[in-house]
Amino acid sequence: MNNIVNEMTLSFSSRSMNENFARTAVSAFVLPLDPTITELSDIKTAVSEAVTNAVIHGYEYGEGIITVNAKIFDNGRIVIKIKDKGKGIENIPQAMEPLFSTVGGERAGLGFAVMQSFMDKLKVTSKVNCGTCVTMEKYIIRRSRASGDDENP
Amino acid sequence: MKIIYDKKILTAELSGEIDHHSARSIRQALDADIEKYRPKVLVLDFGRVKFMDSSGIGLIMGRYRMMKLIGGTLRIENVPEHLERLIALSGVRQITA
Ligand SMILES: Nc1ncnc2c1ncn2[C@@H]1O[C@H](COP(=O)(O)OP(=O)(O)OP(=O)(O)O)[C@@H](O)[C@H]1O
Ligand SMILES: [Mg+2]
C-alpha cells in the first residue's frame, strides 16, 4: 500500500487564463480514480484557489512560472502541490485566517478557507522573496466496481 | 450573461465558470448597468453557473457594497447544489436580502 500509481507535473505562466487550464488538467488527471461529482468539484475549486493566489499575489510584481504536481497513491490518496517563485507570504497563519486578505475590494479572503474545507489536508510553506508551496491532499474512496450492485445480470 | 432591467430590478443571469479570470468582464458589465439604471434591487441568478471559486464570492461582495452605496439591495437566486457549500462558507447569505 501507499505506492505512487501515477504522477504528473505541469508548468505554465502566471496568466489568469491558465487558472481554468490548471484546474481542468488536474480534474482530468484524477478522473481514473472515479471520484464523485462533489469530490471532483472540491479538487477543481481548491486547485483554482491556489493557482489564482499564485497569479494574483505570488506574481503581483510580474509574470512568472507556476508549477502544479499531482500524485495518485494506490490507497486513493491524491497529493497536489502548487508552487510559485513569487513574493512569498510573511505571516502564514494570518494569511490562512478566513476573511484575511492583503488585497481589499474584489477579494473575499476566503481562498485558504476554501482549500481547507474542500480538501482533507492543507500545508503551506513560504519564504519572502523566494516563493510559496501549497500542498493539498484528498482521499478518494475506492468504489468497488466488482461488488455486483451495478453489474448486469 | 444576460442582464434584464425591469421595474427597478436589475437581474443578471450568470453562466459558465466564474473565476478570477472571468470575473473581470462580468464585473465590468454589471457595474456599467448598475451605474446606468441605479436599480433598487440587484438580483444575481446563479442557476446556470457551472463552476465558481472565491473570486465569485468577491464579485458578490463587491456588488453588495455598490448596491449599498446607491441605497439598494442585493439578492442571490437559484444557487445550484454544487455551489451551496461555498456560499454557506462565505456567509454572503447574511448580507443579501
Ligand atoms: N502564492 C501566494 N504568494 C504570496 N502571497 C499569498 C499567496 N497565496 C496567498 N497569499 C496571501 O494570503 C492572503 C490570503 O489568501 P486567500 O486566498 O485566503 O485570500 P485572497 O486571495 O486575498 O482572497 P480570495 O481568495 O477570497 O479571492 C492573500 O491576500 C495574500 O496576501
Ligand atoms: Mg485567494
mmCIF file with all atom_site columns, N, CA, C and O in Angstrom, chain B residues 60-90:
data_model
loop_
_atom_site.group_PDB
_atom_site.id
_atom_site.type_symbol
_atom_site.label_atom_id
_atom_site.label_alt_id
_atom_site.label_comp_id
_atom_site.label_asym_id
_atom_site.label_entity_id
_atom_site.label_seq_id
_atom_site.pdbx_PDB_ins_code
_atom_site.Cartn_x
_atom_site.Cartn_y
_atom_site.Cartn_z
_atom_site.occupancy
_atom_site.B_iso_or_equiv
_atom_site.pdbx_formal_charge
_atom_site.auth_seq_id
_atom_site.auth_comp_id
_atom_site.auth_asym_id
_atom_site.auth_atom_id
_atom_site.pdbx_PDB_model_num
ATOM 1   N N  . ILE B 1 60 ? -19.676 38.940 -5.575 1.00 0.00 ? 60 ILE B N  1
ATOM 2   C CA . ILE B 1 60 ? -20.942 39.193 -4.865 1.00 0.00 ? 60 ILE B CA 1
ATOM 3   C C  . ILE B 1 60 ? -20.743 40.319 -3.844 1.00 0.00 ? 60 ILE B C  1
ATOM 4   O O  . ILE B 1 60 ? -21.529 41.267 -3.781 1.00 0.00 ? 60 ILE B O  1
ATOM 5   N N  . MET B 1 61 ? -19.649 40.217 -3.055 1.00 0.00 ? 61 MET B N  1
ATOM 6   C CA . MET B 1 61 ? -19.423 41.215 -2.004 1.00 0.00 ? 61 MET B CA 1
ATOM 7   C C  . MET B 1 61 ? -19.187 42.602 -2.578 1.00 0.00 ? 61 MET B C  1
ATOM 8   O O  . MET B 1 61 ? -19.668 43.595 -2.020 1.00 0.00 ? 61 MET B O  1
ATOM 9   N N  . GLY B 1 62 ? -18.486 42.668 -3.674 1.00 0.00 ? 62 GLY B N  1
ATOM 10  C CA . GLY B 1 62 ? -18.233 43.953 -4.332 1.00 0.00 ? 62 GLY B CA 1
ATOM 11  C C  . GLY B 1 62 ? -19.521 44.598 -4.830 1.00 0.00 ? 62 GLY B C  1
ATOM 12  O O  . GLY B 1 62 ? -19.730 45.804 -4.674 1.00 0.00 ? 62 GLY B O  1
ATOM 13  N N  . ARG B 1 63 ? -20.410 43.766 -5.408 1.00 0.00 ? 63 ARG B N  1
ATOM 14  C CA . ARG B 1 63 ? -21.689 44.293 -5.905 1.00 0.00 ? 63 ARG B CA 1
ATOM 15  C C  . ARG B 1 63 ? -22.593 44.674 -4.740 1.00 0.00 ? 63 ARG B C  1
ATOM 16  O O  . ARG B 1 63 ? -23.381 45.618 -4.820 1.00 0.00 ? 63 ARG B O  1
ATOM 17  N N  . TYR B 1 64 ? -22.486 43.927 -3.635 1.00 0.00 ? 64 TYR B N  1
ATOM 18  C CA . TYR B 1 64 ? -23.260 44.276 -2.432 1.00 0.00 ? 64 TYR B CA 1
ATOM 19  C C  . TYR B 1 64 ? -22.882 45.680 -1.961 1.00 0.00 ? 64 TYR B C  1
ATOM 20  O O  . TYR B 1 64 ? -23.745 46.509 -1.675 1.00 0.00 ? 64 TYR B O  1
ATOM 21  N N  . ARG B 1 65 ? -21.575 45.945 -1.934 1.00 0.00 ? 65 ARG B N  1
ATOM 22  C CA . ARG B 1 65 ? -21.112 47.278 -1.492 1.00 0.00 ? 65 ARG B CA 1
ATOM 23  C C  . ARG B 1 65 ? -21.594 48.366 -2.433 1.00 0.00 ? 65 ARG B C  1
ATOM 24  O O  . ARG B 1 65 ? -21.987 49.451 -2.006 1.00 0.00 ? 65 ARG B O  1
ATOM 25  N N  . MET B 1 66 ? -21.599 48.072 -3.734 1.00 0.00 ? 66 MET B N  1
ATOM 26  C CA . MET B 1 66 ? -22.075 49.053 -4.712 1.00 0.00 ? 66 MET B CA 1
ATOM 27  C C  . MET B 1 66 ? -23.550 49.362 -4.532 1.00 0.00 ? 66 MET B C  1
ATOM 28  O O  . MET B 1 66 ? -23.982 50.512 -4.573 1.00 0.00 ? 66 MET B O  1
ATOM 29  N N  . MET B 1 67 ? -24.329 48.294 -4.323 1.00 0.00 ? 67 MET B N  1
ATOM 30  C CA . MET B 1 67 ? -25.773 48.475 -4.149 1.00 0.00 ? 67 MET B CA 1
ATOM 31  C C  . MET B 1 67 ? -26.068 49.256 -2.876 1.00 0.00 ? 67 MET B C  1
ATOM 32  O O  . MET B 1 67 ? -26.968 50.079 -2.843 1.00 0.00 ? 67 MET B O  1
ATOM 33  N N  . LYS B 1 68 ? -25.296 48.994 -1.840 1.00 0.00 ? 68 LYS B N  1
ATOM 34  C CA . LYS B 1 68 ? -25.477 49.685 -0.570 1.00 0.00 ? 68 LYS B CA 1
ATOM 35  C C  . LYS B 1 68 ? -25.218 51.187 -0.752 1.00 0.00 ? 68 LYS B C  1
ATOM 36  O O  . LYS B 1 68 ? -25.932 52.036 -0.235 1.00 0.00 ? 68 LYS B O  1
ATOM 37  N N  . LEU B 1 69 ? -24.188 51.465 -1.527 1.00 0.00 ? 69 LEU B N  1
ATOM 38  C CA . LEU B 1 69 ? -23.797 52.847 -1.802 1.00 0.00 ? 69 LEU B CA 1
ATOM 39  C C  . LEU B 1 69 ? -24.912 53.641 -2.480 1.00 0.00 ? 69 LEU B C  1
ATOM 40  O O  . LEU B 1 69 ? -25.081 54.834 -2.225 1.00 0.00 ? 69 LEU B O  1
ATOM 41  N N  . ILE B 1 70 ? -25.677 52.981 -3.355 1.00 0.00 ? 70 ILE B N  1
ATOM 42  C CA . ILE B 1 70 ? -26.755 53.694 -4.052 1.00 0.00 ? 70 ILE B CA 1
ATOM 43  C C  . ILE B 1 70 ? -28.107 53.457 -3.377 1.00 0.00 ? 70 ILE B C  1
ATOM 44  O O  . ILE B 1 70 ? -29.164 53.746 -3.929 1.00 0.00 ? 70 ILE B O  1
ATOM 45  N N  . GLY B 1 71 ? -28.084 52.884 -2.184 1.00 0.00 ? 71 GLY B N  1
ATOM 46  C CA . GLY B 1 71 ? -29.312 52.701 -1.411 1.00 0.00 ? 71 GLY B CA 1
ATOM 47  C C  . GLY B 1 71 ? -30.175 51.531 -1.860 1.00 0.00 ? 71 GLY B C  1
ATOM 48  O O  . GLY B 1 71 ? -31.374 51.497 -1.568 1.00 0.00 ? 71 GLY B O  1
ATOM 49  N N  . GLY B 1 72 ? -29.584 50.579 -2.535 1.00 0.00 ? 72 GLY B N  1
ATOM 50  C CA . GLY B 1 72 ? -30.347 49.408 -2.983 1.00 0.00 ? 72 GLY B CA 1
ATOM 51  C C  . GLY B 1 72 ? -29.930 48.146 -2.242 1.00 0.00 ? 72 GLY B C  1
ATOM 52  O O  . GLY B 1 72 ? -29.132 48.195 -1.310 1.00 0.00 ? 72 GLY B O  1
ATOM 53  N N  . THR B 1 73 ? -30.500 47.026 -2.659 1.00 0.00 ? 73 THR B N  1
ATOM 54  C CA . THR B 1 73 ? -30.162 45.754 -2.026 1.00 0.00 ? 73 THR B CA 1
ATOM 55  C C  . THR B 1 73 ? -29.734 44.719 -3.074 1.00 0.00 ? 73 THR B C  1
ATOM 56  O O  . THR B 1 73 ? -29.948 44.911 -4.270 1.00 0.00 ? 73 THR B O  1
ATOM 57  N N  . LEU B 1 74 ? -29.161 43.640 -2.570 1.00 0.00 ? 74 LEU B N  1
ATOM 58  C CA . LEU B 1 74 ? -28.694 42.562 -3.443 1.00 0.00 ? 74 LEU B CA 1
ATOM 59  C C  . LEU B 1 74 ? -29.369 41.260 -3.056 1.00 0.00 ? 74 LEU B C  1
ATOM 60  O O  . LEU B 1 74 ? -29.555 40.974 -1.867 1.00 0.00 ? 74 LEU B O  1
ATOM 61  N N  . ARG B 1 75 ? -29.767 40.507 -4.072 1.00 0.00 ? 75 ARG B N  1
ATOM 62  C CA . ARG B 1 75 ? -30.387 39.203 -3.818 1.00 0.00 ? 75 ARG B CA 1
ATOM 63  C C  . ARG B 1 75 ? -29.667 38.148 -4.646 1.00 0.00 ? 75 ARG B C  1
ATOM 64  O O  . ARG B 1 75 ? -29.310 38.405 -5.797 1.00 0.00 ? 75 ARG B O  1
ATOM 65  N N  . ILE B 1 76 ? -29.429 36.991 -4.052 1.00 0.00 ? 76 ILE B N  1
ATOM 66  C CA . ILE B 1 76 ? -28.869 35.908 -4.868 1.00 0.00 ? 76 ILE B CA 1
ATOM 67  C C  . ILE B 1 76 ? -29.922 34.816 -5.010 1.00 0.00 ? 76 ILE B C  1
ATOM 68  O O  . ILE B 1 76 ? -30.626 34.477 -4.067 1.00 0.00 ? 76 ILE B O  1
ATOM 69  N N  . GLU B 1 77 ? -30.029 34.300 -6.241 1.00 0.00 ? 77 GLU B N  1
ATOM 70  C CA . GLU B 1 77 ? -31.098 33.338 -6.532 1.00 0.00 ? 77 GLU B CA 1
ATOM 71  C C  . GLU B 1 77 ? -30.578 32.109 -7.262 1.00 0.00 ? 77 GLU B C  1
ATOM 72  O O  . GLU B 1 77 ? -29.560 32.148 -7.947 1.00 0.00 ? 77 GLU B O  1
ATOM 73  N N  . ASN B 1 78 ? -31.341 31.035 -7.144 1.00 0.00 ? 78 ASN B N  1
ATOM 74  C CA . ASN B 1 78 ? -31.084 29.774 -7.867 1.00 0.00 ? 78 ASN B CA 1
ATOM 75  C C  . ASN B 1 78 ? -29.662 29.247 -7.699 1.00 0.00 ? 78 ASN B C  1
ATOM 76  O O  . ASN B 1 78 ? -29.040 28.815 -8.673 1.00 0.00 ? 78 ASN B O  1
ATOM 77  N N  . VAL B 1 79 ? -29.168 29.267 -6.479 1.00 0.00 ? 79 VAL B N  1
ATOM 78  C CA . VAL B 1 79 ? -27.823 28.727 -6.225 1.00 0.00 ? 79 VAL B CA 1
ATOM 79  C C  . VAL B 1 79 ? -27.863 27.210 -6.439 1.00 0.00 ? 79 VAL B C  1
ATOM 80  O O  . VAL B 1 79 ? -28.612 26.509 -5.760 1.00 0.00 ? 79 VAL B O  1
ATOM 81  N N  . PRO B 1 80 ? -27.084 26.683 -7.399 1.00 0.00 ? 80 PRO B N  1
ATOM 82  C CA . PRO B 1 80 ? -27.103 25.240 -7.629 1.00 0.00 ? 80 PRO B CA 1
ATOM 83  C C  . PRO B 1 80 ? -26.505 24.480 -6.438 1.00 0.00 ? 80 PRO B C  1
ATOM 84  O O  . PRO B 1 80 ? -25.710 25.050 -5.684 1.00 0.00 ? 80 PRO B O  1
ATOM 85  N N  . GLU B 1 81 ? -26.881 23.232 -6.326 1.00 0.00 ? 81 GLU B N  1
ATOM 86  C CA . GLU B 1 81 ? -26.433 22.424 -5.196 1.00 0.00 ? 81 GLU B CA 1
ATOM 87  C C  . GLU B 1 81 ? -24.908 22.399 -5.069 1.00 0.00 ? 81 GLU B C  1
ATOM 88  O O  . GLU B 1 81 ? -24.375 22.464 -3.965 1.00 0.00 ? 81 GLU B O  1
ATOM 89  N N  . HIS B 1 82 ? -24.218 22.327 -6.223 1.00 0.00 ? 82 HIS B N  1
ATOM 90  C CA . HIS B 1 82 ? -22.760 22.218 -6.167 1.00 0.00 ? 82 HIS B CA 1
ATOM 91  C C  . HIS B 1 82 ? -22.073 23.487 -5.648 1.00 0.00 ? 82 HIS B C  1
ATOM 92  O O  . HIS B 1 82 ? -20.883 23.468 -5.349 1.00 0.00 ? 82 HIS B O  1
ATOM 93  N N  . LEU B 1 83 ? -22.836 24.599 -5.535 1.00 0.00 ? 83 LEU B N  1
ATOM 94  C CA . LEU B 1 83 ? -22.238 25.837 -5.007 1.00 0.00 ? 83 LEU B CA 1
ATOM 95  C C  . LEU B 1 83 ? -22.691 26.125 -3.578 1.00 0.00 ? 83 LEU B C  1
ATOM 96  O O  . LEU B 1 83 ? -22.239 27.092 -2.960 1.00 0.00 ? 83 LEU B O  1
ATOM 97  N N  . GLU B 1 84 ? -23.559 25.275 -3.056 1.00 0.00 ? 84 GLU B N  1
ATOM 98  C CA . GLU B 1 84 ? -24.129 25.514 -1.728 1.00 0.00 ? 84 GLU B CA 1
ATOM 99  C C  . GLU B 1 84 ? -23.067 25.651 -0.629 1.00 0.00 ? 84 GLU B C  1
ATOM 100 O O  . GLU B 1 84 ? -23.119 26.554 0.189  1.00 0.00 ? 84 GLU B O  1
ATOM 101 N N  . ARG B 1 85 ? -22.091 24.712 -0.629 1.00 0.00 ? 85 ARG B N  1
ATOM 102 C CA . ARG B 1 85 ? -21.098 24.741 0.446  1.00 0.00 ? 85 ARG B CA 1
ATOM 103 C C  . ARG B 1 85 ? -20.232 25.996 0.385  1.00 0.00 ? 85 ARG B C  1
ATOM 104 O O  . ARG B 1 85 ? -19.880 26.580 1.400  1.00 0.00 ? 85 ARG B O  1
ATOM 105 N N  . LEU B 1 86 ? -19.879 26.416 -0.828 1.00 0.00 ? 86 LEU B N  1
ATOM 106 C CA . LEU B 1 86 ? -19.078 27.633 -0.990 1.00 0.00 ? 86 LEU B CA 1
ATOM 107 C C  . LEU B 1 86 ? -19.857 28.850 -0.481 1.00 0.00 ? 86 LEU B C  1
ATOM 108 O O  . LEU B 1 86 ? -19.318 29.683 0.257  1.00 0.00 ? 86 LEU B O  1
ATOM 109 N N  . ILE B 1 87 ? -21.117 28.930 -0.866 1.00 0.00 ? 87 ILE B N  1
ATOM 110 C CA . ILE B 1 87 ? -21.967 30.045 -0.451 1.00 0.00 ? 87 ILE B CA 1
ATOM 111 C C  . ILE B 1 87 ? -22.130 30.040 1.075  1.00 0.00 ? 87 ILE B C  1
ATOM 112 O O  . ILE B 1 87 ? -22.037 31.080 1.731  1.00 0.00 ? 87 ILE B O  1
ATOM 113 N N  . ALA B 1 88 ? -22.340 28.851 1.645  1.00 0.00 ? 88 ALA B N  1
ATOM 114 C CA . ALA B 1 88 ? -22.517 28.740 3.093  1.00 0.00 ? 88 ALA B CA 1
ATOM 115 C C  . ALA B 1 88 ? -21.250 29.171 3.832  1.00 0.00 ? 88 ALA B C  1
ATOM 116 O O  . ALA B 1 88 ? -21.299 29.943 4.791  1.00 0.00 ? 88 ALA B O  1
ATOM 117 N N  . LEU B 1 89 ? -20.115 28.684 3.357  1.00 0.00 ? 89 LEU B N  1
ATOM 118 C CA . LEU B 1 89 ? -18.827 29.009 3.982  1.00 0.00 ? 89 LEU B CA 1
ATOM 119 C C  . LEU B 1 89 ? -18.524 30.506 3.952  1.00 0.00 ? 89 LEU B C  1
ATOM 120 O O  . LEU B 1 89 ? -17.924 31.059 4.867  1.00 0.00 ? 89 LEU B O  1
ATOM 121 N N  . SER B 1 90 ? -18.986 31.169 2.893  1.00 0.00 ? 90 SER B N  1
ATOM 122 C CA . SER B 1 90 ? -18.664 32.591 2.718  1.00 0.00 ? 90 SER B CA 1
ATOM 123 C C  . SER B 1 90 ? -19.506 33.508 3.612  1.00 0.00 ? 90 SER B C  1
ATOM 124 O O  . SER B 1 90 ? -19.112 34.639 3.879  1.00 0.00 ? 90 SER B O  1
#
